[in-house]
JSON list of C-alpha atoms in Angstrom, two decimals:
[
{"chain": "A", "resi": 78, "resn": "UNK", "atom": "CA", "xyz": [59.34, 88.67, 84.96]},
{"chain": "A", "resi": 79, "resn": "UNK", "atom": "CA", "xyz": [60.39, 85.84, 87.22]},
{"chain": "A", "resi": 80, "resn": "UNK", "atom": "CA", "xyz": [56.64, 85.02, 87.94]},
{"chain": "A", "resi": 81, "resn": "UNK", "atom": "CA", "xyz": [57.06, 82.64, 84.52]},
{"chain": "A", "resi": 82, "resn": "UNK", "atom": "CA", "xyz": [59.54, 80.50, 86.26]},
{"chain": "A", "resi": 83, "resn": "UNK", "atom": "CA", "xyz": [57.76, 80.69, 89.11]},
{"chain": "A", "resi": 84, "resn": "UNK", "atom": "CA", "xyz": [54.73, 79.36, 87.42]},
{"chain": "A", "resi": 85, "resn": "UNK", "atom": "CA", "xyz": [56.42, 76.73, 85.70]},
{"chain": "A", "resi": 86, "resn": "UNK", "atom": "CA", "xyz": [57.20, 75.54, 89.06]},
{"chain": "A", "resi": 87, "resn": "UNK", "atom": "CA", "xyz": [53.93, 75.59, 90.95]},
{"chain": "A", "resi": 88, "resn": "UNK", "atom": "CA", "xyz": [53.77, 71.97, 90.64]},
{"chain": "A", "resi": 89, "resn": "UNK", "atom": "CA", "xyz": [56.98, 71.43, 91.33]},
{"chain": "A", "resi": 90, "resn": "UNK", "atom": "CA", "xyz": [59.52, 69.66, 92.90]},
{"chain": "A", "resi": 91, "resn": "UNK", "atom": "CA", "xyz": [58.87, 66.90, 90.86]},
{"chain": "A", "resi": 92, "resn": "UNK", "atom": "CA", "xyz": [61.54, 64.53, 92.47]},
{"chain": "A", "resi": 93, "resn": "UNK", "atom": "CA", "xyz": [60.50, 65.37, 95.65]},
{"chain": "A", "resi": 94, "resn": "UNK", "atom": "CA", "xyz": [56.94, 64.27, 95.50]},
{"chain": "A", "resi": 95, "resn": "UNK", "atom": "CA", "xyz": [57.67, 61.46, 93.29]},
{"chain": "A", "resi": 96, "resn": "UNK", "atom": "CA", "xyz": [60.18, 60.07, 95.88]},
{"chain": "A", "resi": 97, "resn": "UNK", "atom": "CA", "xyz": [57.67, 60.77, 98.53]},
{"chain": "A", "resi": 98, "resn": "UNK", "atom": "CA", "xyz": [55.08, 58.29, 99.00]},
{"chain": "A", "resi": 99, "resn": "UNK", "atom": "CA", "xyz": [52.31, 58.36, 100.91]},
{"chain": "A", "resi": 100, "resn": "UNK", "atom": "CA", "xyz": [51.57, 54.84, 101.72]},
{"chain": "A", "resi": 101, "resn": "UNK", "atom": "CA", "xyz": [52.00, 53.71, 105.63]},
{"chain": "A", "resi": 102, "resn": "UNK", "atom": "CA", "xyz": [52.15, 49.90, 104.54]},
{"chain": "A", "resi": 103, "resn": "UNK", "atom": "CA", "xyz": [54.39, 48.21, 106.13]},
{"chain": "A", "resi": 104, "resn": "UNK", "atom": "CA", "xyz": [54.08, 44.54, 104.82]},
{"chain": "A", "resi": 105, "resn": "UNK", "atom": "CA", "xyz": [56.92, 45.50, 102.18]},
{"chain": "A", "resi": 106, "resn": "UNK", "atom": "CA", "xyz": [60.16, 42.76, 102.21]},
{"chain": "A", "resi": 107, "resn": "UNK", "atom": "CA", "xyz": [63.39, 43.70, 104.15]},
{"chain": "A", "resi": 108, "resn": "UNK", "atom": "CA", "xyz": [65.85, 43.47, 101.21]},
{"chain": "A", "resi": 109, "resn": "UNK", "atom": "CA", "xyz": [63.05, 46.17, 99.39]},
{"chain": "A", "resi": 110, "resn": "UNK", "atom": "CA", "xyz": [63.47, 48.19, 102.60]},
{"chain": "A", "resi": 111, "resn": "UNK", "atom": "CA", "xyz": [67.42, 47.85, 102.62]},
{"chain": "A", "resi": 112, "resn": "UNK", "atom": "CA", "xyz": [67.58, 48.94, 98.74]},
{"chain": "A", "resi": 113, "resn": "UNK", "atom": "CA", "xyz": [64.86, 51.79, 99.77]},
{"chain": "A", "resi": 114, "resn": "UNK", "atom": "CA", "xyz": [67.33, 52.85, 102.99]},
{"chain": "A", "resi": 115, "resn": "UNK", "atom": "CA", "xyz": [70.12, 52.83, 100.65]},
{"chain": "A", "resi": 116, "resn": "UNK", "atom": "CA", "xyz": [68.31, 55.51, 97.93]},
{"chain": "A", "resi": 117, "resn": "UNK", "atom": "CA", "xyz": [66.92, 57.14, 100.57]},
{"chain": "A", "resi": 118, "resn": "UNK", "atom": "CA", "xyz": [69.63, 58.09, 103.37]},
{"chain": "A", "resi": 119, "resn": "UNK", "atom": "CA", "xyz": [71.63, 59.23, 100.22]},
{"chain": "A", "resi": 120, "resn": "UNK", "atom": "CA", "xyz": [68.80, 61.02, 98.60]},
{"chain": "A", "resi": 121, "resn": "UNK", "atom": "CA", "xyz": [68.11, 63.35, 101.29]},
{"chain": "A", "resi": 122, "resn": "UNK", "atom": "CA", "xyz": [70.97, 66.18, 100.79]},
{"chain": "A", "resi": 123, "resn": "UNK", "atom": "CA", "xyz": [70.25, 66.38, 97.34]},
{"chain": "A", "resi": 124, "resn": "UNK", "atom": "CA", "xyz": [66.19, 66.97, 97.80]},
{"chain": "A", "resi": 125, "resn": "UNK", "atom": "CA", "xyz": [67.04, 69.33, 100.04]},
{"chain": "A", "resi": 126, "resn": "UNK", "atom": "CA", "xyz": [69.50, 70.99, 97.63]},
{"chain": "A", "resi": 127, "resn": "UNK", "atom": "CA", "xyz": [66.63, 70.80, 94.70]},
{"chain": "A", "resi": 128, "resn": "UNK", "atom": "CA", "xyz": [63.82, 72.61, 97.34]},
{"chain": "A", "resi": 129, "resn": "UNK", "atom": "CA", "xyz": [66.26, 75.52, 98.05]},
{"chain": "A", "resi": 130, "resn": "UNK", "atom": "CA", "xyz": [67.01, 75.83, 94.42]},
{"chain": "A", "resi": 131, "resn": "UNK", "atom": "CA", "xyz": [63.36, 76.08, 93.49]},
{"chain": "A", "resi": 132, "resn": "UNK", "atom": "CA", "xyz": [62.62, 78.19, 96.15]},
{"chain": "A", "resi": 133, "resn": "UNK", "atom": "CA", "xyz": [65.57, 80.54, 95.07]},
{"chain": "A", "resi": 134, "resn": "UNK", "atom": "CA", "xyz": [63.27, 81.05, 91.74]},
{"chain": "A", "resi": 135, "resn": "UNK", "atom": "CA", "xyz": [59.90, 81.43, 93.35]},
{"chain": "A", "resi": 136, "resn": "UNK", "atom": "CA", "xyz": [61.32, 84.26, 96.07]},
{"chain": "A", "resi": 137, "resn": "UNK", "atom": "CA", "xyz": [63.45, 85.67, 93.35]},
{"chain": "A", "resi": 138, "resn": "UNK", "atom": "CA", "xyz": [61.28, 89.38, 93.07]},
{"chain": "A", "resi": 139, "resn": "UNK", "atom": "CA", "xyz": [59.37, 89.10, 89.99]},
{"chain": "A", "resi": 140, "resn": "UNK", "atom": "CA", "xyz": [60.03, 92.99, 89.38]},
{"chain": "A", "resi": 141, "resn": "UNK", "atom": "CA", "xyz": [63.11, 92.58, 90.07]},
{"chain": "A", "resi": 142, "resn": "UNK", "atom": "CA", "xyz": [66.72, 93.62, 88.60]},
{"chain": "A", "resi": 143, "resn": "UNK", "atom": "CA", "xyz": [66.66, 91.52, 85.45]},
{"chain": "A", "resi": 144, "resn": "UNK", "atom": "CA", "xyz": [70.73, 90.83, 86.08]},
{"chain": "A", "resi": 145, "resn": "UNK", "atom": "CA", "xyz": [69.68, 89.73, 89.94]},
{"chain": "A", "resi": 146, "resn": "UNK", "atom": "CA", "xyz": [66.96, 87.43, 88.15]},
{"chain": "A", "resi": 147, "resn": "UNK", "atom": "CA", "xyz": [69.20, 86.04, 85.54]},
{"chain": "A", "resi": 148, "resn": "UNK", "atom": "CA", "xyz": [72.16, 85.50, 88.55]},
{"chain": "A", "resi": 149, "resn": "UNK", "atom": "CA", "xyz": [69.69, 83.62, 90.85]},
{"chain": "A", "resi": 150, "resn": "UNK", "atom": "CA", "xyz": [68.14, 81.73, 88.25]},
{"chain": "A", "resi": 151, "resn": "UNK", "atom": "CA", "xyz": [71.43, 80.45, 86.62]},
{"chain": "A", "resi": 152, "resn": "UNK", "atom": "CA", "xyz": [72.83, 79.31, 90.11]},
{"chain": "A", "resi": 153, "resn": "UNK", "atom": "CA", "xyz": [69.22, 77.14, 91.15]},
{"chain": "A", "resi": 154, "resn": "UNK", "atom": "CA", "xyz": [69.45, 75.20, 87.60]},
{"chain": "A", "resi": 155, "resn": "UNK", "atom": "CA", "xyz": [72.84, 74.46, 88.54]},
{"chain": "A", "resi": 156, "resn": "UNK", "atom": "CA", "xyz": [71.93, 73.14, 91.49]},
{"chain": "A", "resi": 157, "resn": "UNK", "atom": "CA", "xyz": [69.13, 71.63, 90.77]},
{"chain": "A", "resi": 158, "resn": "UNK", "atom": "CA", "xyz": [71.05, 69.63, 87.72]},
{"chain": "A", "resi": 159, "resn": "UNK", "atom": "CA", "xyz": [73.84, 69.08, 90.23]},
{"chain": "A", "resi": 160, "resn": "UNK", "atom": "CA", "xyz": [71.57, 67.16, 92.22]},
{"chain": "A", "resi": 161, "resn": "UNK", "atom": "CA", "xyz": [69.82, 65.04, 89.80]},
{"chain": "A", "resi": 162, "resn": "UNK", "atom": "CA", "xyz": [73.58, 63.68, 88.46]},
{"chain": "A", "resi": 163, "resn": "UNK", "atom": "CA", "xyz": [73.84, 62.62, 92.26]},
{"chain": "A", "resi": 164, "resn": "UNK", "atom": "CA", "xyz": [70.85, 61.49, 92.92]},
{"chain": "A", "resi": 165, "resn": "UNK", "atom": "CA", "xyz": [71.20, 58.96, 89.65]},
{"chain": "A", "resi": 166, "resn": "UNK", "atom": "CA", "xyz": [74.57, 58.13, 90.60]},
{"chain": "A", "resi": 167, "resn": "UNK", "atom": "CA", "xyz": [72.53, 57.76, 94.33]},
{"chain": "A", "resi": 168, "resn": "UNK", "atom": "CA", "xyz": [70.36, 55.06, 92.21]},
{"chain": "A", "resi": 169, "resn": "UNK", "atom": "CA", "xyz": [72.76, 53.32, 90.30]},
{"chain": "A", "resi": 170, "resn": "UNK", "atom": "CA", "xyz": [74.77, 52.65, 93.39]},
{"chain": "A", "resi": 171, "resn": "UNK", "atom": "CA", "xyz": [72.34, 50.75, 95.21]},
{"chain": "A", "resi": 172, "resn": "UNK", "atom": "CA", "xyz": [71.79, 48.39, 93.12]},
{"chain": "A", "resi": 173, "resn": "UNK", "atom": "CA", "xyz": [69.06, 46.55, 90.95]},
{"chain": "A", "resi": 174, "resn": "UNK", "atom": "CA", "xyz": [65.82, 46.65, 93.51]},
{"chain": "A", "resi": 175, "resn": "UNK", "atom": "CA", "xyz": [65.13, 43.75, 94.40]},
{"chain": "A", "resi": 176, "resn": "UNK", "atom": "CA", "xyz": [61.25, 43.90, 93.27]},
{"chain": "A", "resi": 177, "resn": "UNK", "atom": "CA", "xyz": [59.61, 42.21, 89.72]},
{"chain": "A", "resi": 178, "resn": "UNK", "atom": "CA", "xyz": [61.39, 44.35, 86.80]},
{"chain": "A", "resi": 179, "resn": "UNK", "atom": "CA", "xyz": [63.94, 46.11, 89.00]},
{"chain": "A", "resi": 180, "resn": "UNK", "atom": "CA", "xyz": [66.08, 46.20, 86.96]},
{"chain": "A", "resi": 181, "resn": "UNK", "atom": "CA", "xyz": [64.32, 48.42, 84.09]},
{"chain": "A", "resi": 182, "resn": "UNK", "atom": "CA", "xyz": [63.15, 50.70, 87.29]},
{"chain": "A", "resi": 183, "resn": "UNK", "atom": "CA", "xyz": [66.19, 51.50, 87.95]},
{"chain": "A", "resi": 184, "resn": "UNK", "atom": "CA", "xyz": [68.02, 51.92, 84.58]},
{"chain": "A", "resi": 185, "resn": "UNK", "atom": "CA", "xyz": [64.89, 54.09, 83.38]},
{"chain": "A", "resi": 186, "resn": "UNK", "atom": "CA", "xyz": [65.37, 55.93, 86.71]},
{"chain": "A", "resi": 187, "resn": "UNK", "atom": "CA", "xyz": [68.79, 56.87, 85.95]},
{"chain": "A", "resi": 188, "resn": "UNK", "atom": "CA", "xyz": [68.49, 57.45, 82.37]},
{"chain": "A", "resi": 189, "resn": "UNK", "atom": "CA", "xyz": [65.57, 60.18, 83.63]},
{"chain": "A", "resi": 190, "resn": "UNK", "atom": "CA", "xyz": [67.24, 61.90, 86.11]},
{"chain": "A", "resi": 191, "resn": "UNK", "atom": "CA", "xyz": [70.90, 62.02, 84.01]},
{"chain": "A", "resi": 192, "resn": "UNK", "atom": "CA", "xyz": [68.82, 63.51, 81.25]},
{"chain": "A", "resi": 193, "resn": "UNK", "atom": "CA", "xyz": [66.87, 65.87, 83.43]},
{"chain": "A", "resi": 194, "resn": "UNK", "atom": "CA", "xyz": [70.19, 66.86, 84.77]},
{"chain": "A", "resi": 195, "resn": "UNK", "atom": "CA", "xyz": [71.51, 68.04, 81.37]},
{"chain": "A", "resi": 196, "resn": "UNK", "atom": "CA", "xyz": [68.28, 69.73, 80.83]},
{"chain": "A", "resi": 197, "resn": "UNK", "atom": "CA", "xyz": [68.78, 71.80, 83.61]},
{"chain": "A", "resi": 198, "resn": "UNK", "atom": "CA", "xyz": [72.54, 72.61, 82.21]},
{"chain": "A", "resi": 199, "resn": "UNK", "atom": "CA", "xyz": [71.02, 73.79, 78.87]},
{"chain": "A", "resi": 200, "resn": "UNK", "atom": "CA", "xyz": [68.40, 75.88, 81.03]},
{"chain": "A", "resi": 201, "resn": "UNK", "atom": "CA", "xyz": [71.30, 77.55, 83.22]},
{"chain": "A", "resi": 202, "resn": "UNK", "atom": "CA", "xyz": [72.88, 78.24, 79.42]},
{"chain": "A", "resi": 203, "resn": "UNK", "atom": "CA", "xyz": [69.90, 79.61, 77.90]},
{"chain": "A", "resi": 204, "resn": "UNK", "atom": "CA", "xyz": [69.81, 81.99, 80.98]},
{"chain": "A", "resi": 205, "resn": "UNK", "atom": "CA", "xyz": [73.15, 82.92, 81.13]},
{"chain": "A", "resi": 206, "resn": "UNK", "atom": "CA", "xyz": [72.97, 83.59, 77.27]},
{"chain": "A", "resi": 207, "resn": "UNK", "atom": "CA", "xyz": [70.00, 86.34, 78.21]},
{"chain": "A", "resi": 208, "resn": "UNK", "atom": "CA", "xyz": [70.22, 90.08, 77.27]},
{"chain": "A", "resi": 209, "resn": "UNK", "atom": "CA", "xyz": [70.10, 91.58, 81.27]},
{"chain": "A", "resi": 210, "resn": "UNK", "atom": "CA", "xyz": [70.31, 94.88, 79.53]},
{"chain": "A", "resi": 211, "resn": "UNK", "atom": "CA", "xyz": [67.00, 94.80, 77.63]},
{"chain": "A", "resi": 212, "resn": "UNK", "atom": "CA", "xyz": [64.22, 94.45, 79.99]},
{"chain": "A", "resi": 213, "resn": "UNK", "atom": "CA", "xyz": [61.87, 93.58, 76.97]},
{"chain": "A", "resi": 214, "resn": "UNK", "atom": "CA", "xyz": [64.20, 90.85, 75.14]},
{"chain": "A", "resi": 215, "resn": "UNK", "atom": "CA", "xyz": [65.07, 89.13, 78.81]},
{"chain": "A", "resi": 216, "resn": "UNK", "atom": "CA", "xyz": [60.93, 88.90, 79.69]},
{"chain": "A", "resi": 217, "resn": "UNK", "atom": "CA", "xyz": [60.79, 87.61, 76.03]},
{"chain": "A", "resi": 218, "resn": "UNK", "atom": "CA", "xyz": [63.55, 84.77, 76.72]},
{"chain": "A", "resi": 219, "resn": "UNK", "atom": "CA", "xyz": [62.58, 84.13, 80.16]},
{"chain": "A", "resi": 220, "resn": "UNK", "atom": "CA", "xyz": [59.42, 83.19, 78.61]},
{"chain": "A", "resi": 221, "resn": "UNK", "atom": "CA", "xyz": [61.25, 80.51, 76.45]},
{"chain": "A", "resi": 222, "resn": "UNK", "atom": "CA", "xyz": [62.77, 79.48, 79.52]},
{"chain": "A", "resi": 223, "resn": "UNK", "atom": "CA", "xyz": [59.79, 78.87, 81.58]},
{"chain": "A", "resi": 224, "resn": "UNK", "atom": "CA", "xyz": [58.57, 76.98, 78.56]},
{"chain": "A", "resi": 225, "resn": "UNK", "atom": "CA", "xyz": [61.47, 74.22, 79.01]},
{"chain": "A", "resi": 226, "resn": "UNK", "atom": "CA", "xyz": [60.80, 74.38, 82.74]},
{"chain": "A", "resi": 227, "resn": "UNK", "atom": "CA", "xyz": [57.26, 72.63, 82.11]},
{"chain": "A", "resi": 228, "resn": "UNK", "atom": "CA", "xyz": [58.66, 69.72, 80.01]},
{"chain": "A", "resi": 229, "resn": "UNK", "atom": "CA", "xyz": [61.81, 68.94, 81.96]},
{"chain": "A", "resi": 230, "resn": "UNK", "atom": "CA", "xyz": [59.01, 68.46, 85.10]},
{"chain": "A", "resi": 231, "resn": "UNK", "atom": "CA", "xyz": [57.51, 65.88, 82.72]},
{"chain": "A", "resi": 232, "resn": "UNK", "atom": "CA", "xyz": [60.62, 64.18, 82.67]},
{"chain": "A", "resi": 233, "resn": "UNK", "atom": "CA", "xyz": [61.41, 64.31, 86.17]},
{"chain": "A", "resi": 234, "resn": "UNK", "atom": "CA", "xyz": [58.50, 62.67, 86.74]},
{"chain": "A", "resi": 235, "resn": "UNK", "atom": "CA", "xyz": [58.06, 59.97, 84.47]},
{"chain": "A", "resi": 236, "resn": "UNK", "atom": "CA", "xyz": [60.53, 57.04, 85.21]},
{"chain": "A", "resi": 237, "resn": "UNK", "atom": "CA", "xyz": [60.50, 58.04, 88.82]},
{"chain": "A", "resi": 238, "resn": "UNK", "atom": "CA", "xyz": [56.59, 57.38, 89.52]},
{"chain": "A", "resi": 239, "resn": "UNK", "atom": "CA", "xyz": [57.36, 53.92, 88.16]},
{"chain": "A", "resi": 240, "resn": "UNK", "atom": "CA", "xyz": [60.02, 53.78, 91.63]},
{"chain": "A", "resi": 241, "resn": "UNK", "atom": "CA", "xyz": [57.26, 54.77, 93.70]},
{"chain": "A", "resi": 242, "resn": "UNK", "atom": "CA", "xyz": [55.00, 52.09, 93.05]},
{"chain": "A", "resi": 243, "resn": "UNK", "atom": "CA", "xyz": [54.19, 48.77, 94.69]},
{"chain": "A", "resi": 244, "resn": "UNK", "atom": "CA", "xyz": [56.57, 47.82, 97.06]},
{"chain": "A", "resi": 245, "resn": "UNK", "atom": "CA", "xyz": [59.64, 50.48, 96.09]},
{"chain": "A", "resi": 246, "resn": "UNK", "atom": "CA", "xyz": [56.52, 52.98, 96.76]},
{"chain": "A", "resi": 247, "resn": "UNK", "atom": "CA", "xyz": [56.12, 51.63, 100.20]},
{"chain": "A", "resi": 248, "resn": "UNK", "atom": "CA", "xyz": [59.48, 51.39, 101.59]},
{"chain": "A", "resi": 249, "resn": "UNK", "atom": "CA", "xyz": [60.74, 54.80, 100.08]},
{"chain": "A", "resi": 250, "resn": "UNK", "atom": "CA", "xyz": [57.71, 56.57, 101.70]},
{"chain": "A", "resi": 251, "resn": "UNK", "atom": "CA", "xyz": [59.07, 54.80, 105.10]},
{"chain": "A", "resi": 252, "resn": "UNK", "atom": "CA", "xyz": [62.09, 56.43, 104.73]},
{"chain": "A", "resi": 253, "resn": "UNK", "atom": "CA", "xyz": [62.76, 60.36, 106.15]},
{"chain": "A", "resi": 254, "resn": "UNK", "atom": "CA", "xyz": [65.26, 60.76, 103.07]},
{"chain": "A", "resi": 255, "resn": "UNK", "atom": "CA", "xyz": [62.85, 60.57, 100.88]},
{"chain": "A", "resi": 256, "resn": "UNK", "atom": "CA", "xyz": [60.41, 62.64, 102.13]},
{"chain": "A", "resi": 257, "resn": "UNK", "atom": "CA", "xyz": [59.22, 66.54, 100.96]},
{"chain": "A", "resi": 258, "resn": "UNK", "atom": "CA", "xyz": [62.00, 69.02, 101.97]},
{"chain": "A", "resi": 259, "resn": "UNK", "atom": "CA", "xyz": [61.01, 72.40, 103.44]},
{"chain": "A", "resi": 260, "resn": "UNK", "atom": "CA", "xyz": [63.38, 74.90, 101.79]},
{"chain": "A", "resi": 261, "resn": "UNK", "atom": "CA", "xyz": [65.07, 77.18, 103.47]},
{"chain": "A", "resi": 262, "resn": "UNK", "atom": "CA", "xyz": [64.52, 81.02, 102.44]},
{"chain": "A", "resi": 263, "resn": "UNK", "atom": "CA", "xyz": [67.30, 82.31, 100.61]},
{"chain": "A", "resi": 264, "resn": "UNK", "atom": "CA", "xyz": [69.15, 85.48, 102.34]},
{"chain": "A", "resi": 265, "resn": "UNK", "atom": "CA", "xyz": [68.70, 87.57, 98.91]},
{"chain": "A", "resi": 266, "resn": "UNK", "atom": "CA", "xyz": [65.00, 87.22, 99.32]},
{"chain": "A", "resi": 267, "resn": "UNK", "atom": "CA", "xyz": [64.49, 87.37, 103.08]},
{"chain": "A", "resi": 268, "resn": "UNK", "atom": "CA", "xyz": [66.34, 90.88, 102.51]},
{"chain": "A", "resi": 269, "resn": "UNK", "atom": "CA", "xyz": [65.08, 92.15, 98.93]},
{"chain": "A", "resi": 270, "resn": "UNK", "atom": "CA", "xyz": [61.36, 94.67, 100.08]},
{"chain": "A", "resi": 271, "resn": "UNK", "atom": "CA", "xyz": [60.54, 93.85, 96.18]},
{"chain": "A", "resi": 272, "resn": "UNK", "atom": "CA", "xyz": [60.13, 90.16, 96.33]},
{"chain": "A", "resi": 273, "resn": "UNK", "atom": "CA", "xyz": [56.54, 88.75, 95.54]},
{"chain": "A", "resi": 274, "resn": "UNK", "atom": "CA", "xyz": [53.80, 88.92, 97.94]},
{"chain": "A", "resi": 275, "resn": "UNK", "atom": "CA", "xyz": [53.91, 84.83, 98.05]},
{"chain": "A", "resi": 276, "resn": "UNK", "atom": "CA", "xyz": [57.00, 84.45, 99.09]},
{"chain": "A", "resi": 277, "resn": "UNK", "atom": "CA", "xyz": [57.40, 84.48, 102.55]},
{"chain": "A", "resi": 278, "resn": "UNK", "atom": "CA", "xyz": [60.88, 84.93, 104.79]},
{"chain": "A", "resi": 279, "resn": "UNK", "atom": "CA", "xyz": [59.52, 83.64, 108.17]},
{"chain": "A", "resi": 280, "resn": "UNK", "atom": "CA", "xyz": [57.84, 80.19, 106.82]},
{"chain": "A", "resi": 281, "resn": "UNK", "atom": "CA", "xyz": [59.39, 78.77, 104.02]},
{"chain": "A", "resi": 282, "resn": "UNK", "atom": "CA", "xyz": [57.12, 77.24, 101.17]},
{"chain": "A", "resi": 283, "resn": "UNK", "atom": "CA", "xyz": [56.99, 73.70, 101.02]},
{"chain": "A", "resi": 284, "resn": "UNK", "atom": "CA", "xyz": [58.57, 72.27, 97.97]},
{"chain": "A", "resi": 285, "resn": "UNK", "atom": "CA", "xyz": [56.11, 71.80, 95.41]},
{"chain": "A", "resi": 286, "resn": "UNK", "atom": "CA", "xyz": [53.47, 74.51, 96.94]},
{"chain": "A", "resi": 287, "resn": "UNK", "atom": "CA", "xyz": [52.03, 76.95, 94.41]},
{"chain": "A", "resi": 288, "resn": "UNK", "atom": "CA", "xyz": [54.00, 79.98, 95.13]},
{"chain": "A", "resi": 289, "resn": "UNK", "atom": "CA", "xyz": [50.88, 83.15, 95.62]},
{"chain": "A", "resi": 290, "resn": "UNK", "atom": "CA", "xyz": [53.06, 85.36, 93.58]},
{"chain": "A", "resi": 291, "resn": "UNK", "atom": "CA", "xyz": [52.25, 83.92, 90.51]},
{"chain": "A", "resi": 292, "resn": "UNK", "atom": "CA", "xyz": [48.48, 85.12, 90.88]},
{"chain": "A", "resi": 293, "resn": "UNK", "atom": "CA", "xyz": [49.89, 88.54, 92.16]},
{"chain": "A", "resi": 294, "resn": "UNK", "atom": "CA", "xyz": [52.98, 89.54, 90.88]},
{"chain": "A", "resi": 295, "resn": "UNK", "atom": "CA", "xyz": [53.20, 91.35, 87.72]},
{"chain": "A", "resi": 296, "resn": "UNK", "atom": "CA", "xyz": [55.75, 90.88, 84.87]}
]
């Protein structure tokens, strides 16, 4: 059943990429760098919070308990909306960038990832509001929830790309903080012999990999 959350995610960790540039240039001006260092260095913990999150979901077992599912999801949409509000508040804080429309960058920016992060709060609802008892009616909602997975990505996305771009793009993808997180394997699934076939306890998926389970696991 988790395999549809799991699929919604398989190009994931939309933050993560779009905070991740891949541009070496290094011709970008030192306040741009500064206002980069500043996002970045405090951007870190909370990519790193996101990629465990999301991995939490993927390694969740797909045939698993649907009250184990429903308790794993509701705690990585937590997080996950946790560490949007910071990473706008992250945003706000350093400032207008000091690049050609900065300003709207940023304020779009925030606006994004403050909505995204009360997306993910209705999610974590909608889970916790799931009948665990009825295998058939959870599949059913889980379904529905999968379905808002795929257009809160959208949203992640959006406003950020625009912060990657041009010079912002540069310095941010100079900065570690801002790079892909690794997550790190949750204990439930490095000890549950159901998980999916994908999901690996010795090498952690990268944040925004296509987890295997979703060609392999069955709902």
């Amino acid at each position: 059943m988790n395999k549809k959350l799991a699929a919604a995610l398989s190009g994931g960790a939309v933050l993560v990429l779009a905070l991740s540039g891949c541009s070496n240039g290094d011709d970008t001006d030192s306040k741009v760098n500064a206002w980069a260092k500043t996002v970045c260095d405090q951007a870190q913990p909370q990519i790193q919070k996101r990629a465990n999150a999301q991995q939490t979901i993927i390694s969740t077992a797909a045939d698993g308990k649907p009250s184990d599912i429903q308790a794993a999801d509701s705690k990585a949409f937590q997080e996950i909306a946790d560490a949007d509000k910071a990473l706008a508040t992250a945003v706000k804080g350093a400032g207008t960038p000091p690049v050609d429309n900065g300003e709207k960058l940023q304020q779009d920016a925030v606006n994004e990832l403050e909505a995204t992060s009360k997306a993910y709060l209705d999610l974590k609802k909608q889970v916790d509001a799931l009948d665990s008892k009825d295998q058939q009616k959870f599949a059913d909602g889980l379904q529905g929830v999968a379905d808002g997975l795929k257009k809160i990505e959208k949203m992640d996305q959006d406003a950020l790309t625009k912060l990657q771009s041009g010079e912002l793009g540069k310095a941010m993808a100079k900065e570690p903080g801002c790079r892909t997180a690794k997550a790190s394997t949750p204990p439930a699934a490095a000890s549950d012999p159901s998980k999916p076939a994908g999901a690996s306890s010795s090498a952690p998926a990268k944040a925004g990999a296509t987890p295997s389970g979703k060609a392999s696991s069955k709902a």
